C-alpha positions as MATLAB code, in Angstrom:
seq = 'XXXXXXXXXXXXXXXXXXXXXXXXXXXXXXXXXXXXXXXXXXXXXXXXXX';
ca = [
     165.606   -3.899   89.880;
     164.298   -2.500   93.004;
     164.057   -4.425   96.042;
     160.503   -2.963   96.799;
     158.532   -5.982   95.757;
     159.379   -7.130   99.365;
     157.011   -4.289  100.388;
     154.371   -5.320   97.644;
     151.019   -5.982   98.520;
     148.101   -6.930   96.317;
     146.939   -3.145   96.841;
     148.240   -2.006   92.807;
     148.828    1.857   94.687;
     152.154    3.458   95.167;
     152.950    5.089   98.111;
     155.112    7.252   99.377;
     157.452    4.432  100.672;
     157.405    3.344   97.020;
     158.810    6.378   96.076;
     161.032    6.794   99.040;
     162.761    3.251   97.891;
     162.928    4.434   94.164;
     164.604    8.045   94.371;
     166.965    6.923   96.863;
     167.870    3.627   94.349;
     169.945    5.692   92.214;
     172.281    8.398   91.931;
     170.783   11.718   91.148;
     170.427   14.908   93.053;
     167.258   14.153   94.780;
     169.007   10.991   96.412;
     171.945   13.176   96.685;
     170.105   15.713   98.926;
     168.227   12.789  100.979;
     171.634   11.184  101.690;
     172.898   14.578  103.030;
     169.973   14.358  105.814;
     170.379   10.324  106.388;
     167.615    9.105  103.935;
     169.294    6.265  102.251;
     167.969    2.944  100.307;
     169.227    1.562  103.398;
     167.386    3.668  105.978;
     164.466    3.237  104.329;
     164.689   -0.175  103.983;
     165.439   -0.336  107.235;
     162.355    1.658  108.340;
     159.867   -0.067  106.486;
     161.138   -3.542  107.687;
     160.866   -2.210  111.486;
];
């Protein structure tokens, strides 16, 4: 489970922090090439909270 529904509103959209939060959730090679240029669950946790 994502950690996102800190971020929820009652707006039902996704944005792109949404999506930001659920490529970088999980391995794959999209989070793979984020994590190369510092875009991590953290970071964007991180980023959102500030």
């Amino acid at each position: 489970m994502l950690r996102a529904d800190r971020y929820r509103t009652r707006d039902r959209a996704i944005g792109d922090e949404h999506l930001l939060l659920a490529v970088t959730a999980r391995r794959g090679a999209v989070a793979a090439v984020l994590a190369e240029h510092g875009v991590t669950y953290a970071s964007v946790e991180r980023a959102l909270a500030a």
